[in-house]
Amino acid sequence: MSYKPLILLRLPVHICAIRNTCNTGPGPMSVDIGGRLRFIRARQKLSQRELAKRAGVTNSTISLIESNQMNPSVGALKRILDGIPMGLAEFFALEPESRRKIFYRAEELTEVGKKPISYRQVGDNLFGRSLQILKERYEPGSDTGRVHLVHEGEEGGIVISGKLEVTVEDERRILNPGDAYYFESRRPHRFRCVGGKPCEVISACTPPTF
């Protein structure tokens, strides 16, 4: 994939402050870049994989940035935002809500998935949050894709109804109602609904992924 040459512009001070940061690993940042990117991507109903494809970067790059383990250069961030699309000024103008909601009715859960898999998220704005809770529903035969998922963090879930096939590296299990899973998300994994009935799962992951 070819890239357009990067043109440096005069940027506001709060953007220039991160111009020279492209190191991995946790470090001091004046702006929660990862939380902003994750919130905007989820609002646009884009998976990490889809955004990575649009931006011409790897899935792991998006995952590392969203978990604030990689601080992108302005050029890299602009390329990723172009895949949404969104400008740098709008990105840095985003601010978290001053007051967070505590309770949510069933109809207030936010859909962040796409058929045939539904992911209904507790809360519509996870900006600044470190945990994501989902009510998942898989239609019969649906799965998370041929390519295994890999991202930073940990995740776990409990099957509520139906049967769910969970593959983590070379381990595979079919889980029934009441069964559960819990693993490090950096291990390649995949989910598939088996049997003739939909499967429902309550899951949680940290940091938020979708």
PDB file of C-alpha atoms in Angstrom:
ATOM      1  CA  MET A   1       0.000   0.000   0.000  1.00  0.00           C
ATOM      2  CA  SER A   2       1.419   3.382  -0.975  1.00  0.00           C
ATOM      3  CA  TYR A   3       1.375   6.385   1.326  1.00  0.00           C
ATOM      4  CA  LYS A   4       1.046  10.060   0.547  1.00  0.00           C
ATOM      5  CA  PRO A   5       4.056  12.165   1.569  1.00  0.00           C
ATOM      6  CA  LEU A   6       3.597  13.776   4.960  1.00  0.00           C
ATOM      7  CA  ILE A   7       3.384  17.570   4.967  1.00  0.00           C
ATOM      8  CA  LEU A   8       4.203  19.216   8.276  1.00  0.00           C
ATOM      9  CA  LEU A   9       1.989  22.150   9.205  1.00  0.00           C
ATOM     10  CA  ARG A  10       2.073  24.703  11.998  1.00  0.00           C
ATOM     11  CA  LEU A  11       0.209  22.955  14.777  1.00  0.00           C
ATOM     12  CA  PRO A  12      -1.296  24.154  18.052  1.00  0.00           C
ATOM     13  CA  VAL A  13       0.963  23.863  21.087  1.00  0.00           C
ATOM     14  CA  HIS A  14      -0.946  20.907  22.542  1.00  0.00           C
ATOM     15  CA  ILE A  15      -0.376  18.980  19.296  1.00  0.00           C
ATOM     16  CA  CYS A  16       3.271  19.996  18.930  1.00  0.00           C
ATOM     17  CA  ALA A  17       3.908  18.633  22.412  1.00  0.00           C
ATOM     18  CA  ILE A  18       3.585  15.086  21.091  1.00  0.00           C
ATOM     19  CA  ARG A  19       5.262  15.602  17.712  1.00  0.00           C
ATOM     20  CA  ASN A  20       8.434  13.780  18.659  1.00  0.00           C
ATOM     21  CA  THR A  21       6.874  10.922  20.594  1.00  0.00           C
ATOM     22  CA  CYS A  22       6.723   7.551  18.882  1.00  0.00           C
ATOM     23  CA  ASN A  23       8.123   5.305  21.608  1.00  0.00           C
ATOM     24  CA  THR A  24       6.434   2.245  23.009  1.00  0.00           C
ATOM     25  CA  GLY A  25       5.726   1.532  26.621  1.00  0.00           C
ATOM     26  CA  PRO A  26       3.856   3.572  29.194  1.00  0.00           C
ATOM     27  CA  GLY A  27       5.052   7.107  29.710  1.00  0.00           C
ATOM     28  CA  PRO A  28       3.828  10.543  30.674  1.00  0.00           C
ATOM     29  CA  MET A  29       1.325  12.066  28.246  1.00  0.00           C
ATOM     30  CA  SER A  30      -0.563  15.295  28.711  1.00  0.00           C
ATOM     31  CA  VAL A  31      -3.356  14.070  26.423  1.00  0.00           C
ATOM     32  CA  ASP A  32      -5.207  10.751  26.580  1.00  0.00           C
ATOM     33  CA  ILE A  33      -4.631   9.928  22.921  1.00  0.00           C
ATOM     34  CA  GLY A  34      -5.539   6.261  23.323  1.00  0.00           C
ATOM     35  CA  GLY A  35      -8.834   6.960  25.055  1.00  0.00           C
ATOM     36  CA  ARG A  36      -9.795   9.560  22.464  1.00  0.00           C
ATOM     37  CA  LEU A  37      -8.999   7.260  19.547  1.00  0.00           C
ATOM     38  CA  ARG A  38     -10.869   4.324  21.079  1.00  0.00           C
ATOM     39  CA  PHE A  39     -13.951   6.439  21.804  1.00  0.00           C
ATOM     40  CA  ILE A  40     -14.056   7.960  18.318  1.00  0.00           C
ATOM     41  CA  ARG A  41     -13.500   4.603  16.611  1.00  0.00           C
ATOM     42  CA  ALA A  42     -16.306   3.002  18.632  1.00  0.00           C
ATOM     43  CA  ARG A  43     -18.610   5.942  17.898  1.00  0.00           C
ATOM     44  CA  GLN A  44     -17.991   5.389  14.182  1.00  0.00           C
ATOM     45  CA  LYS A  45     -18.665   1.645  14.661  1.00  0.00           C
ATOM     46  CA  LEU A  46     -15.210   0.694  13.347  1.00  0.00           C
ATOM     47  CA  SER A  47     -13.314  -2.343  14.588  1.00  0.00           C
ATOM     48  CA  GLN A  48      -9.595  -2.082  15.264  1.00  0.00           C
ATOM     49  CA  ARG A  49      -9.031  -4.309  12.237  1.00  0.00           C
ATOM     50  CA  GLU A  50     -11.139  -2.121   9.941  1.00  0.00           C
ATOM     51  CA  LEU A  51      -9.488   1.114  11.059  1.00  0.00           C
ATOM     52  CA  ALA A  52      -6.021  -0.438  10.701  1.00  0.00           C
ATOM     53  CA  LYS A  53      -6.853  -1.482   7.143  1.00  0.00           C
ATOM     54  CA  ARG A  54      -8.105   2.004   6.261  1.00  0.00           C
ATOM     55  CA  ALA A  55      -5.015   3.643   7.755  1.00  0.00           C
ATOM     56  CA  GLY A  56      -2.513   1.169   6.323  1.00  0.00           C
ATOM     57  CA  VAL A  57      -1.142   0.098   9.713  1.00  0.00           C
ATOM     58  CA  THR A  58      -1.212  -3.154  11.676  1.00  0.00           C
ATOM     59  CA  ASN A  59      -3.959  -4.170  14.097  1.00  0.00           C
ATOM     60  CA  SER A  60      -1.406  -4.245  16.911  1.00  0.00           C
ATOM     61  CA  THR A  61      -0.479  -0.611  16.227  1.00  0.00           C
ATOM     62  CA  ILE A  62      -4.075   0.513  16.828  1.00  0.00           C
ATOM     63  CA  SER A  63      -4.288  -1.681  19.932  1.00  0.00           C
ATOM     64  CA  LEU A  64      -1.034  -0.329  21.400  1.00  0.00           C
ATOM     65  CA  ILE A  65      -2.047   3.291  20.777  1.00  0.00           C
ATOM     66  CA  GLU A  66      -5.503   2.817  22.316  1.00  0.00           C
ATOM     67  CA  SER A  67      -3.989   1.245  25.432  1.00  0.00           C
ATOM     68  CA  ASN A  68      -1.489   4.151  25.628  1.00  0.00           C
ATOM     69  CA  GLN A  69       1.449   1.773  25.252  1.00  0.00           C
ATOM     70  CA  MET A  70       2.543   3.530  22.059  1.00  0.00           C
ATOM     71  CA  ASN A  71       2.684   7.297  21.608  1.00  0.00           C
ATOM     72  CA  PRO A  72       2.179   8.036  17.889  1.00  0.00           C
ATOM     73  CA  SER A  73       3.881  10.854  16.034  1.00  0.00           C
ATOM     74  CA  VAL A  74       1.591  13.536  14.647  1.00  0.00           C
ATOM     75  CA  GLY A  75       2.138  12.121  11.158  1.00  0.00           C
ATOM     76  CA  ALA A  76       1.132   8.619  12.240  1.00  0.00           C
ATOM     77  CA  LEU A  77      -1.877   9.924  14.164  1.00  0.00           C
ATOM     78  CA  LYS A  78      -3.018  12.016  11.199  1.00  0.00           C
ATOM     79  CA  ARG A  79      -2.813   8.978   8.907  1.00  0.00           C
ATOM     80  CA  ILE A  80      -4.960   6.977  11.320  1.00  0.00           C
ATOM     81  CA  LEU A  81      -7.490   9.795  11.718  1.00  0.00           C
ATOM     82  CA  ASP A  82      -7.725  10.098   7.925  1.00  0.00           C
ATOM     83  CA  GLY A  83      -9.154   6.586   7.985  1.00  0.00           C
ATOM     84  CA  ILE A  84     -12.110   7.666  10.150  1.00  0.00           C
ATOM     85  CA  PRO A  85     -12.055  10.476   8.728  1.00  0.00           C
ATOM     86  CA  MET A  86     -11.378  13.234  11.281  1.00  0.00           C
ATOM     87  CA  GLY A  87      -9.048  16.207  11.541  1.00  0.00           C
ATOM     88  CA  LEU A  88      -6.407  16.704  14.214  1.00  0.00           C
ATOM     89  CA  ALA A  89      -8.104  19.829  15.592  1.00  0.00           C
ATOM     90  CA  GLU A  90     -11.409  18.018  16.141  1.00  0.00           C
ATOM     91  CA  PHE A  91      -9.587  15.057  17.696  1.00  0.00           C
ATOM     92  CA  PHE A  92      -7.794  17.172  20.312  1.00  0.00           C
ATOM     93  CA  ALA A  93     -10.887  19.281  21.040  1.00  0.00           C
ATOM     94  CA  LEU A  94     -12.722  16.230  22.380  1.00  0.00           C
ATOM     95  CA  GLU A  95     -13.320  16.329  26.128  1.00  0.00           C
ATOM     96  CA  PRO A  96     -14.801  13.674  28.441  1.00  0.00           C
ATOM     97  CA  GLU A  97     -18.191  14.115  30.051  1.00  0.00           C
ATOM     98  CA  SER A  98     -18.028  15.944  33.373  1.00  0.00           C
ATOM     99  CA  ARG A  99     -20.554  13.588  34.977  1.00  0.00           C
ATOM    100  CA  ARG A 100     -20.753   9.878  34.257  1.00  0.00           C
ATOM    101  CA  LYS A 101     -23.922   7.850  34.267  1.00  0.00           C
ATOM    102  CA  ILE A 102     -24.080   4.951  36.739  1.00  0.00           C
ATOM    103  CA  PHE A 103     -27.152   2.911  35.812  1.00  0.00           C
ATOM    104  CA  TYR A 104     -28.373   1.815  32.376  1.00  0.00           C
ATOM    105  CA  ARG A 105     -31.666   0.303  31.293  1.00  0.00           C
ATOM    106  CA  ALA A 106     -31.633  -2.558  28.794  1.00  0.00           C
ATOM    107  CA  GLU A 107     -32.626  -0.278  25.920  1.00  0.00           C
ATOM    108  CA  GLU A 108     -29.801   2.143  26.784  1.00  0.00           C
ATOM    109  CA  LEU A 109     -26.996  -0.285  25.968  1.00  0.00           C
ATOM    110  CA  THR A 110     -24.999   0.926  22.963  1.00  0.00           C
ATOM    111  CA  GLU A 111     -24.673  -1.306  19.901  1.00  0.00           C
ATOM    112  CA  VAL A 112     -21.039  -1.354  18.757  1.00  0.00           C
ATOM    113  CA  GLY A 113     -21.161  -4.518  16.653  1.00  0.00           C
ATOM    114  CA  LYS A 114     -22.467  -5.478  13.243  1.00  0.00           C
ATOM    115  CA  LYS A 115     -24.732  -8.344  12.216  1.00  0.00           C
ATOM    116  CA  PRO A 116     -24.536 -11.306  12.532  1.00  0.00           C
ATOM    117  CA  ILE A 117     -22.757 -10.534  15.835  1.00  0.00           C
ATOM    118  CA  SER A 118     -24.214  -7.990  18.248  1.00  0.00           C
ATOM    119  CA  TYR A 119     -22.076  -6.281  20.889  1.00  0.00           C
ATOM    120  CA  ARG A 120     -24.194  -4.161  23.244  1.00  0.00           C
ATOM    121  CA  GLN A 121     -21.941  -2.022  25.397  1.00  0.00           C
ATOM    122  CA  VAL A 122     -22.643  -0.688  28.883  1.00  0.00           C
ATOM    123  CA  GLY A 123     -22.243   3.067  28.401  1.00  0.00           C
ATOM    124  CA  ASP A 124     -22.005   5.022  25.176  1.00  0.00           C
ATOM    125  CA  ASN A 125     -18.805   6.870  26.078  1.00  0.00           C
ATOM    126  CA  LEU A 126     -15.820   4.893  27.393  1.00  0.00           C
ATOM    127  CA  PHE A 127     -13.454   7.830  27.028  1.00  0.00           C
ATOM    128  CA  GLY A 128     -11.137   7.642  30.036  1.00  0.00           C
ATOM    129  CA  ARG A 129     -12.502   4.263  31.134  1.00  0.00           C
ATOM    130  CA  SER A 130     -10.313   1.187  31.613  1.00  0.00           C
ATOM    131  CA  LEU A 131     -13.040  -1.486  31.447  1.00  0.00           C
ATOM    132  CA  GLN A 132     -15.528  -2.473  28.748  1.00  0.00           C
ATOM    133  CA  ILE A 133     -18.586  -4.629  29.506  1.00  0.00           C
ATOM    134  CA  LEU A 134     -20.548  -6.208  26.661  1.00  0.00           C
ATOM    135  CA  LYS A 135     -23.685  -8.254  26.139  1.00  0.00           C
ATOM    136  CA  GLU A 136     -22.836 -10.320  23.068  1.00  0.00           C
ATOM    137  CA  ARG A 137     -25.199 -12.199  20.778  1.00  0.00           C
ATOM    138  CA  TYR A 138     -23.963 -14.518  18.019  1.00  0.00           C
ATOM    139  CA  GLU A 139     -26.337 -15.783  15.351  1.00  0.00           C
ATOM    140  CA  PRO A 140     -26.008 -19.512  14.499  1.00  0.00           C
ATOM    141  CA  GLY A 141     -22.805 -20.168  12.540  1.00  0.00           C
ATOM    142  CA  SER A 142     -21.414 -16.654  13.017  1.00  0.00           C
ATOM    143  CA  ASP A 143     -17.810 -16.088  14.063  1.00  0.00           C
ATOM    144  CA  THR A 144     -15.303 -13.288  14.637  1.00  0.00           C
ATOM    145  CA  GLY A 145     -13.486 -13.936  11.361  1.00  0.00           C
ATOM    146  CA  ARG A 146     -10.923 -16.213   9.764  1.00  0.00           C
ATOM    147  CA  VAL A 147      -8.025 -14.161  11.138  1.00  0.00           C
ATOM    148  CA  HIS A 148      -7.592 -14.588  14.889  1.00  0.00           C
ATOM    149  CA  LEU A 149      -7.965 -11.504  17.091  1.00  0.00           C
ATOM    150  CA  VAL A 150      -4.860 -10.164  18.852  1.00  0.00           C
ATOM    151  CA  HIS A 151      -4.734  -7.058  21.045  1.00  0.00           C
ATOM    152  CA  GLU A 152      -3.423  -5.843  24.378  1.00  0.00           C
ATOM    153  CA  GLY A 153      -5.168  -6.527  27.666  1.00  0.00           C
ATOM    154  CA  GLU A 154      -7.256  -9.256  29.268  1.00  0.00           C
ATOM    155  CA  GLU A 155     -10.788 -10.492  28.647  1.00  0.00           C
ATOM    156  CA  GLY A 156     -13.293 -12.899  30.100  1.00  0.00           C
ATOM    157  CA  GLY A 157     -16.892 -13.915  29.675  1.00  0.00           C
ATOM    158  CA  ILE A 158     -19.720 -16.226  30.756  1.00  0.00           C
ATOM    159  CA  VAL A 159     -22.011 -18.002  28.286  1.00  0.00           C
ATOM    160  CA  ILE A 160     -25.655 -17.245  29.086  1.00  0.00           C
ATOM    161  CA  SER A 161     -27.364 -19.282  26.364  1.00  0.00           C
ATOM    162  CA  GLY A 162     -26.443 -21.360  23.326  1.00  0.00           C
ATOM    163  CA  LYS A 163     -23.013 -22.828  22.605  1.00  0.00           C
ATOM    164  CA  LEU A 164     -19.830 -20.860  21.965  1.00  0.00           C
ATOM    165  CA  GLU A 165     -16.641 -22.289  20.495  1.00  0.00           C
ATOM    166  CA  VAL A 166     -13.625 -20.416  21.883  1.00  0.00           C
ATOM    167  CA  THR A 167     -10.173 -20.862  20.335  1.00  0.00           C
ATOM    168  CA  VAL A 168      -7.102 -19.440  22.088  1.00  0.00           C
ATOM    169  CA  GLU A 169      -3.889 -20.277  20.203  1.00  0.00           C
ATOM    170  CA  ASP A 170      -3.937 -24.088  19.897  1.00  0.00           C
ATOM    171  CA  GLU A 171      -6.597 -24.638  22.589  1.00  0.00           C
ATOM    172  CA  ARG A 172     -10.251 -24.988  21.615  1.00  0.00           C
ATOM    173  CA  ARG A 173     -13.333 -25.542  23.765  1.00  0.00           C
ATOM    174  CA  ILE A 174     -17.091 -25.553  23.229  1.00  0.00           C
ATOM    175  CA  LEU A 175     -18.706 -23.699  26.117  1.00  0.00           C
ATOM    176  CA  ASN A 176     -22.267 -24.295  27.303  1.00  0.00           C
ATOM    177  CA  PRO A 177     -24.488 -22.016  29.422  1.00  0.00           C
ATOM    178  CA  GLY A 178     -22.710 -21.270  32.695  1.00  0.00           C
ATOM    179  CA  ASP A 179     -19.250 -22.023  31.284  1.00  0.00           C
ATOM    180  CA  ALA A 180     -16.694 -19.227  31.119  1.00  0.00           C
ATOM    181  CA  TYR A 181     -13.362 -18.130  29.655  1.00  0.00           C
ATOM    182  CA  TYR A 182     -10.591 -15.767  30.768  1.00  0.00           C
ATOM    183  CA  PHE A 183      -7.258 -15.131  28.999  1.00  0.00           C
ATOM    184  CA  GLU A 184      -4.670 -12.559  27.954  1.00  0.00           C
ATOM    185  CA  SER A 185      -5.896 -10.867  24.780  1.00  0.00           C
ATOM    186  CA  ARG A 186      -2.437 -10.858  23.179  1.00  0.00           C
ATOM    187  CA  ARG A 187      -2.885 -14.600  22.633  1.00  0.00           C
ATOM    188  CA  PRO A 188      -4.515 -15.136  19.184  1.00  0.00           C
ATOM    189  CA  HIS A 189      -8.179 -15.958  19.711  1.00  0.00           C
ATOM    190  CA  ARG A 190     -11.452 -16.517  17.892  1.00  0.00           C
ATOM    191  CA  PHE A 191     -15.122 -17.005  18.797  1.00  0.00           C
ATOM    192  CA  ARG A 192     -17.791 -18.993  16.910  1.00  0.00           C
ATOM    193  CA  CYS A 193     -21.420 -19.851  17.608  1.00  0.00           C
ATOM    194  CA  VAL A 194     -22.023 -23.580  17.168  1.00  0.00           C
ATOM    195  CA  GLY A 195     -25.351 -25.362  17.033  1.00  0.00           C
ATOM    196  CA  GLY A 196     -28.653 -24.188  15.632  1.00  0.00           C
ATOM    197  CA  LYS A 197     -29.470 -21.563  18.260  1.00  0.00           C
ATOM    198  CA  PRO A 198     -28.090 -18.063  18.917  1.00  0.00           C
ATOM    199  CA  CYS A 199     -25.475 -17.736  21.641  1.00  0.00           C
ATOM    200  CA  GLU A 200     -25.448 -14.987  24.263  1.00  0.00           C
ATOM    201  CA  VAL A 201     -22.415 -14.024  26.332  1.00  0.00           C
ATOM    202  CA  ILE A 202     -21.708 -11.422  29.009  1.00  0.00           C
ATOM    203  CA  SER A 203     -18.081 -10.343  28.632  1.00  0.00           C
ATOM    204  CA  ALA A 204     -15.599  -7.798  29.923  1.00  0.00           C
ATOM    205  CA  CYS A 205     -12.212  -6.654  28.675  1.00  0.00           C
ATOM    206  CA  THR A 206      -9.572  -4.221  29.808  1.00  0.00           C
ATOM    207  CA  PRO A 207      -8.638  -1.928  28.246  1.00  0.00           C
ATOM    208  CA  PRO A 208     -11.732  -1.457  26.031  1.00  0.00           C
ATOM    209  CA  THR A 209     -11.262  -2.978  22.588  1.00  0.00           C
ATOM    210  CA  PHE A 210     -14.269  -2.302  20.353  1.00  0.00           C
TER     211      PHE A 210
END
